[in-house]
Tab-separated table of C-alpha atoms and ligand atoms in Angstrom:
chain	number	residue	atom	x	y	z
A	8	UNK	CA	206.377	38.008	98.266
A	9	UNK	CA	204.714	41.308	98.655
A	10	UNK	CA	201.092	42.097	97.701
A	11	UNK	CA	202.608	45.353	95.369
A	12	UNK	CA	205.611	42.804	93.954
A	13	UNK	CA	203.248	40.238	93.101
A	14	UNK	CA	201.050	43.085	90.307
A	15	UNK	CA	204.636	43.178	88.693
A	16	UNK	CA	204.741	39.407	87.895
A	17	UNK	CA	204.169	39.140	83.934
A	18	UNK	CA	201.339	36.221	84.696
A	19	UNK	CA	199.631	39.207	86.267
A	20	UNK	CA	196.739	40.309	84.275
A	21	UNK	CA	196.717	44.297	83.760
A	22	UNK	CA	194.084	46.615	85.146
A	23	UNK	CA	192.522	48.162	82.016
A	24	UNK	CA	192.336	51.801	83.412
A	25	UNK	CA	191.236	53.745	80.531
A	26	UNK	CA	188.714	51.491	79.367
A	27	UNK	CA	186.904	51.180	83.436
A	28	UNK	CA	186.834	54.923	83.257
A	29	UNK	CA	185.430	55.132	79.967
A	30	UNK	CA	182.550	52.465	81.243
A	31	UNK	CA	181.822	54.666	83.838
A	32	UNK	CA	181.764	57.776	82.182
A	33	UNK	CA	179.282	55.936	79.496
A	34	UNK	CA	176.977	54.609	82.080
A	35	UNK	CA	176.975	57.944	83.500
A	36	UNK	CA	175.544	59.186	79.928
A	37	UNK	CA	173.025	56.447	79.063
A	38	UNK	CA	169.740	57.362	80.497
A	39	UNK	CA	167.742	55.772	77.834
A	40	UNK	CA	169.095	52.308	78.373
A	41	UNK	CA	166.575	49.483	80.012
A	42	UNK	CA	169.665	49.194	82.607
A	43	UNK	CA	169.368	52.830	83.335
A	44	UNK	CA	165.358	52.316	84.088
A	45	UNK	CA	165.658	49.409	86.073
A	46	UNK	CA	168.644	50.518	88.330
A	47	UNK	CA	166.274	54.177	89.277
A	48	UNK	CA	165.919	53.400	92.417
A	49	UNK	CA	169.314	53.163	93.419
A	50	UNK	CA	170.817	55.917	91.257
A	51	UNK	CA	172.864	58.022	93.746
A	52	UNK	CA	174.683	55.140	95.234
A	53	UNK	CA	175.309	54.058	91.603
A	54	UNK	CA	176.602	57.672	91.274
A	55	UNK	CA	178.882	56.863	94.021
A	56	UNK	CA	180.341	54.006	92.744
A	57	UNK	CA	181.592	55.501	89.605
A	58	UNK	CA	182.556	58.496	90.780
A	59	UNK	CA	184.574	56.764	93.605
A	60	UNK	CA	185.549	54.461	90.894
A	61	UNK	CA	187.323	57.224	88.443
A	62	UNK	CA	188.535	59.306	91.781
A	63	UNK	CA	190.602	56.047	93.449
A	64	UNK	CA	192.198	55.524	89.614
A	65	UNK	CA	193.294	59.121	89.374
A	66	UNK	CA	191.116	59.875	86.659
A	67	UNK	CA	188.123	62.117	88.385
A	68	UNK	CA	188.722	65.233	86.173
A	69	UNK	CA	189.896	63.642	83.214
A	70	UNK	CA	186.376	61.397	82.703
A	71	UNK	CA	183.606	64.497	84.465
A	72	UNK	CA	184.335	67.519	82.662
A	73	UNK	CA	182.804	70.916	84.714
A	74	UNK	CA	179.733	70.771	83.129
A	75	UNK	CA	179.254	66.833	83.645
A	76	UNK	CA	179.767	67.233	87.397
A	77	UNK	CA	177.498	70.292	87.932
A	78	UNK	CA	174.987	67.668	86.414
A	79	UNK	CA	175.678	65.200	88.501
A	80	UNK	CA	175.943	67.395	91.458
A	81	UNK	CA	172.490	69.047	90.623
A	82	UNK	CA	170.909	65.710	90.268
A	83	UNK	CA	171.604	64.921	93.387
A	84	UNK	CA	170.219	68.105	94.937
A	85	UNK	CA	167.374	67.230	93.506
A	86	UNK	CA	167.333	64.151	95.365
A	87	UNK	CA	166.892	65.811	98.549
A	88	UNK	CA	163.450	65.885	100.639
A	89	UNK	CA	161.853	68.280	102.941
A	90	UNK	CA	163.089	66.454	105.521
A	91	UNK	CA	166.555	66.519	105.159
A	92	UNK	CA	167.118	62.953	103.400
A	93	UNK	CA	167.840	61.973	100.053
A	94	UNK	CA	165.958	59.185	97.479
A	95	UNK	CA	167.342	57.041	95.539
A	96	UNK	CA	166.332	58.998	92.470
A	97	UNK	CA	164.297	62.127	91.963
A	98	UNK	CA	160.787	61.754	93.946
A	99	UNK	CA	161.817	58.822	95.692
A	100	UNK	CA	161.334	58.435	99.589
A	101	UNK	CA	164.164	59.666	101.826
A	102	UNK	CA	166.293	56.483	103.075
A	103	UNK	CA	169.711	56.254	105.250
A	104	UNK	CA	171.505	54.466	102.487
A	105	UNK	CA	170.884	57.107	99.603
A	106	UNK	CA	171.627	59.615	102.456
A	107	UNK	CA	175.104	58.420	102.833
A	108	UNK	CA	175.461	58.077	99.213
A	109	UNK	CA	174.880	61.820	98.900
A	110	UNK	CA	176.884	62.486	101.743
A	111	UNK	CA	179.758	60.524	99.404
A	112	UNK	CA	179.360	62.288	96.512
A	113	UNK	CA	179.484	65.604	97.620
A	114	UNK	CA	182.568	64.912	99.748
A	115	UNK	CA	184.570	62.891	96.578
A	116	UNK	CA	183.401	66.221	94.610
A	117	UNK	CA	184.479	68.388	97.276
A	118	UNK	CA	181.192	70.252	97.262
A	119	UNK	CA	180.077	69.584	101.471
A	120	UNK	CA	178.792	72.407	101.331
A	121	UNK	CA	175.668	71.961	98.911
A	122	UNK	CA	174.427	69.991	102.461
A	123	UNK	CA	172.341	71.352	104.709
A	124	UNK	CA	173.649	69.631	107.660
A	125	UNK	CA	171.235	70.437	110.288
A	126	UNK	CA	167.879	68.774	108.372
A	127	UNK	CA	170.359	65.671	107.183
A	128	UNK	CA	171.536	65.108	110.948
A	129	UNK	CA	168.103	65.520	111.852
A	130	UNK	CA	166.759	63.141	109.490
A	131	UNK	CA	169.430	60.329	110.519
A	132	UNK	CA	168.968	61.128	114.246
A	133	UNK	CA	165.113	60.418	113.751
A	134	UNK	CA	165.925	57.073	112.185
A	135	UNK	CA	167.339	55.593	115.689
A	136	UNK	CA	165.071	52.972	117.850
A	137	UNK	CA	165.356	53.141	121.450
A	138	UNK	CA	166.692	49.767	121.432
A	139	UNK	CA	169.759	51.597	119.880
A	140	UNK	CA	169.329	50.390	115.973
A	141	UNK	CA	168.213	52.205	112.964
A	142	UNK	CA	165.841	52.053	110.588
A	143	UNK	CA	166.239	52.788	106.759
A	144	UNK	CA	163.272	55.262	106.291
A	145	UNK	CA	159.821	55.751	107.748
A	146	UNK	CA	158.570	52.527	106.539
A	147	UNK	CA	160.727	50.917	109.454
A	148	UNK	CA	162.913	48.338	107.779
A	149	UNK	CA	166.076	47.542	110.620
A	150	UNK	CA	169.296	46.187	109.352
A	151	UNK	CA	172.636	46.655	110.679
A	152	UNK	CA	173.359	48.229	107.189
A	153	UNK	CA	170.945	51.171	108.271
A	154	UNK	CA	173.148	51.601	111.215
A	155	UNK	CA	175.998	52.024	109.303
A	156	UNK	CA	175.203	54.163	106.958
A	157	UNK	CA	173.584	56.793	109.710
A	158	UNK	CA	176.967	56.528	111.420
A	159	UNK	CA	179.234	56.678	108.306
A	160	UNK	CA	177.450	59.860	107.001
A	161	UNK	CA	177.147	61.553	110.989
A	162	UNK	CA	180.759	61.029	110.933
A	163	UNK	CA	181.664	62.863	107.688
A	164	UNK	CA	179.031	65.330	109.265
A	165	UNK	CA	181.471	65.861	112.510
A	166	UNK	CA	178.001	65.110	114.170
A	167	UNK	CA	178.365	61.756	115.909
A	168	UNK	CA	176.604	63.447	118.867
A	169	UNK	CA	173.382	63.428	117.282
A	170	UNK	CA	172.703	59.589	118.291
A	171	UNK	CA	173.326	57.167	120.877
A	172	UNK	CA	176.455	55.762	119.853
A	173	UNK	CA	177.018	53.651	122.725
A	174	UNK	CA	173.389	52.101	122.460
A	175	UNK	CA	174.215	51.562	118.312
A	176	UNK	CA	177.428	49.941	118.899
A	177	UNK	CA	175.569	47.670	121.805
A	178	UNK	CA	173.392	46.876	119.052
A	179	UNK	CA	175.118	45.795	116.586
A	180	UNK	CA	177.089	43.386	118.839
A	181	UNK	CA	173.997	41.989	119.710
A	182	UNK	CA	173.969	40.747	115.791
A	183	UNK	CA	177.132	39.144	116.473
A	184	UNK	CA	177.028	35.385	116.362
A	185	UNK	CA	178.955	32.229	117.632
A	186	UNK	CA	181.664	31.973	114.112
A	187	UNK	CA	182.863	35.647	114.948
A	188	UNK	CA	180.406	37.062	111.752
A	189	UNK	CA	177.277	39.402	112.226
A	190	UNK	CA	174.192	39.355	110.552
A	191	UNK	CA	171.420	41.614	109.696
A	192	UNK	CA	169.695	41.254	112.937
A	193	UNK	CA	170.187	39.640	116.080
A	194	UNK	CA	170.054	35.725	115.268
A	195	UNK	CA	170.877	36.888	111.633
A	196	UNK	CA	173.060	34.376	109.805
A	197	UNK	CA	176.604	35.994	109.117
A	198	UNK	CA	177.283	37.615	105.663
A	199	UNK	CA	180.223	39.563	105.052
A	200	UNK	CA	178.589	42.288	103.272
A	201	UNK	CA	176.393	42.358	106.948
A	202	UNK	CA	179.993	41.974	108.791
A	203	UNK	CA	181.380	45.112	106.754
A	204	UNK	CA	178.611	46.864	108.180
A	205	UNK	CA	178.525	46.146	111.573
A	206	UNK	CA	183.028	46.575	111.648
A	207	UNK	CA	182.561	49.866	110.355
A	208	UNK	CA	180.064	50.976	112.465
A	209	UNK	CA	182.075	49.826	115.119
A	210	UNK	CA	185.147	51.082	114.294
A	211	UNK	CA	183.560	54.609	113.728
A	212	UNK	CA	181.879	54.273	117.316
A	213	UNK	CA	185.086	53.682	118.692
A	214	UNK	CA	183.972	49.865	119.858
A	215	UNK	CA	186.481	47.243	118.032
A	216	UNK	CA	186.629	45.376	121.564
A	217	UNK	CA	183.435	44.211	120.669
A	218	UNK	CA	184.859	42.069	118.019
A	219	UNK	CA	187.070	39.096	118.123
A	220	UNK	CA	189.550	39.143	115.921
A	221	UNK	CA	190.950	36.069	115.465
A	222	UNK	CA	187.566	34.349	114.874
A	223	UNK	CA	186.001	36.422	112.872
A	224	UNK	CA	189.338	37.011	110.804
A	225	UNK	CA	189.212	32.920	110.745
A	226	UNK	CA	185.493	33.217	109.354
A	227	UNK	CA	186.859	36.041	106.738
A	228	UNK	CA	189.471	34.073	105.578
A	229	UNK	CA	187.649	30.974	104.528
A	230	UNK	CA	185.466	33.256	102.665
A	231	UNK	CA	188.399	32.321	99.674
A	232	UNK	CA	187.654	29.789	96.990
A	233	UNK	CA	189.699	27.625	94.941
A	234	UNK	CA	189.739	30.187	92.236
A	235	UNK	CA	191.073	32.876	94.045
A	236	UNK	CA	187.703	34.967	94.573
A	237	UNK	CA	185.826	35.132	98.114
A	238	UNK	CA	181.955	34.397	98.636
A	239	UNK	CA	179.598	35.916	100.730
A	240	UNK	CA	179.446	33.056	103.280
A	241	UNK	CA	180.071	29.242	103.506
A	242	UNK	CA	178.913	27.424	100.275
A	243	UNK	CA	178.464	29.857	98.236
A	244	UNK	CA	180.125	31.436	94.841
A	245	UNK	CA	182.663	33.588	94.955
A	246	UNK	CA	181.735	37.477	93.103
A	247	UNK	CA	184.210	40.130	92.823
A	248	UNK	CA	182.134	42.595	95.460
A	249	UNK	CA	183.264	40.178	98.120
A	250	UNK	CA	186.867	41.197	97.388
A	251	UNK	CA	185.310	44.414	99.305
A	252	UNK	CA	183.130	43.943	101.641
A	253	UNK	CA	185.798	40.889	102.982
A	254	UNK	CA	188.888	42.134	102.633
A	255	UNK	CA	187.444	45.606	104.076
A	256	UNK	CA	186.890	44.136	107.350
A	257	UNK	CA	190.234	42.419	107.318
A	258	UNK	CA	192.042	45.074	107.065
A	259	UNK	CA	190.202	46.706	109.284
A	260	UNK	CA	191.224	43.857	111.714
A	261	UNK	CA	194.883	44.395	110.401
A	262	UNK	CA	194.886	40.583	108.458
A	263	UNK	CA	194.318	40.859	104.805
A	264	UNK	CA	197.819	38.664	104.682
A	265	UNK	CA	195.473	35.452	105.803
A	266	UNK	CA	194.126	35.260	102.376
A	267	UNK	CA	195.986	34.959	98.861
A	268	UNK	CA	196.099	38.313	97.868
A	269	UNK	CA	197.732	37.516	94.367
A	270	UNK	CA	194.904	34.744	93.919
A	271	UNK	CA	192.296	37.434	94.709
A	272	UNK	CA	193.557	40.003	92.600
A	273	UNK	CA	193.945	37.782	89.267
A	274	UNK	CA	190.624	36.742	90.137
A	275	UNK	CA	189.299	40.313	90.151
A	276	UNK	CA	191.338	40.918	87.090
A	277	UNK	CA	189.785	37.919	85.365
A	278	UNK	CA	186.257	39.726	85.586
A	279	UNK	CA	187.261	42.674	83.341
A	280	UNK	CA	185.740	43.488	79.760
A	281	UNK	CA	188.814	43.688	78.601
A	282	UNK	CA	187.794	45.972	75.330
A	283	UNK	CA	184.607	47.647	76.890
A	284	UNK	CA	185.569	48.177	80.188
A	285	UNK	CA	183.669	47.494	83.486
A	286	UNK	CA	184.133	44.219	85.762
A	287	UNK	CA	181.443	41.728	86.245
A	288	UNK	CA	180.839	39.710	89.460
A	289	UNK	CA	182.236	36.349	87.970
A	290	UNK	CA	184.246	36.021	84.890
A	291	UNK	CA	182.531	36.620	81.231
A	292	UNK	CA	179.374	37.917	83.150
A	293	UNK	CA	178.247	41.260	81.935
A	294	UNK	CA	180.055	44.385	84.013
A	295	UNK	CA	178.063	46.733	86.585
A	296	UNK	CA	179.328	50.036	87.775
A	297	UNK	CA	178.326	48.191	90.940
A	298	UNK	CA	181.237	45.446	90.710
A	299	UNK	CA	183.539	47.751	88.273
A	300	UNK	CA	184.040	49.748	91.729
A	301	UNK	CA	184.164	46.918	94.168
A	302	UNK	CA	187.047	45.903	92.222
A	303	UNK	CA	189.014	48.112	91.923
A	304	UNK	CA	188.551	48.816	95.730
A	305	UNK	CA	189.494	46.212	96.490
A	306	UNK	CA	192.636	45.989	94.129
A	307	UNK	CA	193.085	49.400	96.198
A	308	UNK	CA	193.208	47.444	99.360
A	309	UNK	CA	195.677	45.127	98.371
A	310	UNK	CA	198.002	48.026	96.920
A	311	UNK	CA	197.587	47.770	93.099
A	312	UNK	CA	200.050	50.588	91.765
A	313	UNK	CA	197.459	51.497	89.077
A	314	UNK	CA	194.860	52.162	91.568
A	315	UNK	CA	196.595	55.681	92.706
A	316	UNK	CA	194.668	56.719	95.534
A	317	UNK	CA	194.344	54.860	98.485
A	318	UNK	CA	191.111	53.992	99.707
A	319	UNK	CA	189.973	53.660	103.453
A	320	UNK	CA	188.449	50.619	104.365
A	321	UNK	CA	185.848	51.458	106.888
A	322	UNK	CA	184.412	54.729	105.039
A	323	UNK	CA	184.935	53.670	101.189
A	324	UNK	CA	186.495	56.650	100.163
A	325	UNK	CA	189.539	57.750	99.263
A	326	UNK	CA	191.894	58.639	101.997
A	327	UNK	CA	192.718	61.757	100.684
A	328	UNK	CA	189.366	63.165	100.397
A	329	UNK	CA	188.815	61.760	104.367
A	330	UNK	CA	192.475	64.063	104.769
A	331	UNK	CA	190.723	66.985	103.156
A	332	UNK	CA	187.772	66.955	105.517
A	333	UNK	CA	190.115	66.347	108.473
A	334	UNK	CA	189.056	62.900	109.654
A	335	UNK	CA	190.973	60.388	111.005
A	336	UNK	CA	191.817	57.513	109.016
A	337	UNK	CA	190.489	54.046	109.986
A	338	UNK	CA	192.350	50.892	110.255
A	339	UNK	CA	195.394	49.621	112.175
A	340	UNK	CA	197.723	49.984	109.327
A	341	UNK	CA	199.082	46.429	109.377
A	342	UNK	CA	196.743	44.629	106.891
B	415	GRG	C1	179.153	52.608	101.346
B	415	GRG	C2	180.805	50.446	100.582
B	415	GRG	C3	179.445	51.418	101.250
B	415	GRG	C4	177.767	50.829	101.798
B	415	GRG	C5	176.816	51.164	102.425
B	415	GRG	C6	174.265	49.118	102.038
B	415	GRG	C7	176.016	48.925	102.715
B	415	GRG	C8	176.182	50.137	103.255
B	415	GRG	C9	175.918	47.654	102.712
B	415	GRG	C10	175.849	46.342	101.777
B	415	GRG	C11	176.352	45.387	102.337
B	415	GRG	C12	176.125	44.394	102.097
B	415	GRG	C13	175.032	43.516	102.423
B	415	GRG	C14	176.434	43.322	100.396
B	415	GRG	C15	176.186	42.122	100.349
B	415	GRG	C16	175.249	42.569	98.937
B	415	GRG	C17	174.887	41.352	98.124
B	415	GRG	C18	176.433	40.543	97.020
B	415	GRG	C19	174.305	40.475	98.641
B	415	GRG	C20	174.186	39.011	97.837
B	415	GRG	O1	173.493	38.455	98.672
B	415	GRG	P1	172.675	37.210	98.474
B	415	GRG	O2	172.210	36.162	99.184
B	415	GRG	O3	174.079	36.233	97.678
B	415	GRG	O4	171.682	36.453	97.545
B	415	GRG	P2	174.876	35.363	98.105
B	415	GRG	O5	176.403	35.899	97.273
B	415	GRG	O6	175.161	34.909	99.305
B	415	GRG	O7	174.903	34.226	97.386
B	416	ZN	ZN1	178.520	40.789	93.301
């Protein structure tokens, strides 16, 4: 049975679209909560998750009126530092991750003209080291996540020419393991989150030939556990966010049919708070915007009919946004 048909089965729980949009809207208002204070450092990524979630549900305009959109965009503007980087919150050091989040938010709202492209490109290219890797900020931590962030943001801005893409991809290849997966650095354990970033970086760099599709596809498919959810590495608990990290990688490889998609969809839908909205990491846990987005994004990759805007597995942005930006879509389209 096709994945889309599975969603029509009476045994498949309904995706609570209204409730999830209300959950995201509430999260964007609740500046006085403890959770808000504790997540200050990753505010820009939080905005990207929330905005992208409602966009994929076709509810961007209904969830955020013009005034709210402007409030969000001015907040993003105010996270910009002098060197062109964006921090996770106002006054925070710039980082490649939050710089990507800023570009993604501007792209979602079709407000890319607010970006000083040369300044952003200058910052991102200054983060590449002589071995091709990227550090995240001026403090010097190196991680394959940061290569992905830099390449993705540069590609979205049409400025991949500003860095050494071949060296960046060769560095990613040096982080490949015997199991076909990738780690955060050479010799680092394979982890599904890092696999997403490495496969994504190689896709953007045009070097998917570095990936052993069958070996990695097997390792990724092995991430599915009995309850239907996916984990990030062997012997770990399933978690809704891996629905994205694993499935997006399988999608690029054209192998999403290597897992039981209906079982995964059921697991994600069981993690919904059907009353107050939001999706959690595991059934009965507290929902948050991060798992809400990655749950919905996972369902998008499986063609859930209520997720009306298909999402690109490499850029983690709606395909319609990429099309508007004139960006060629990723993946083989087979899976
Ligand atoms: C644009 C979608 C997008 C991402 C930007 C930051 C980034 C690039 C990607 C992060 C990839 C990553 C490493 C995700 C994993 C996050 C996660 C759930 C980590 C938890 O690791 P552990 O070891 O948990 O605490 P496990 O599940 O292994 O027990
Ligand atoms: Zn998670």
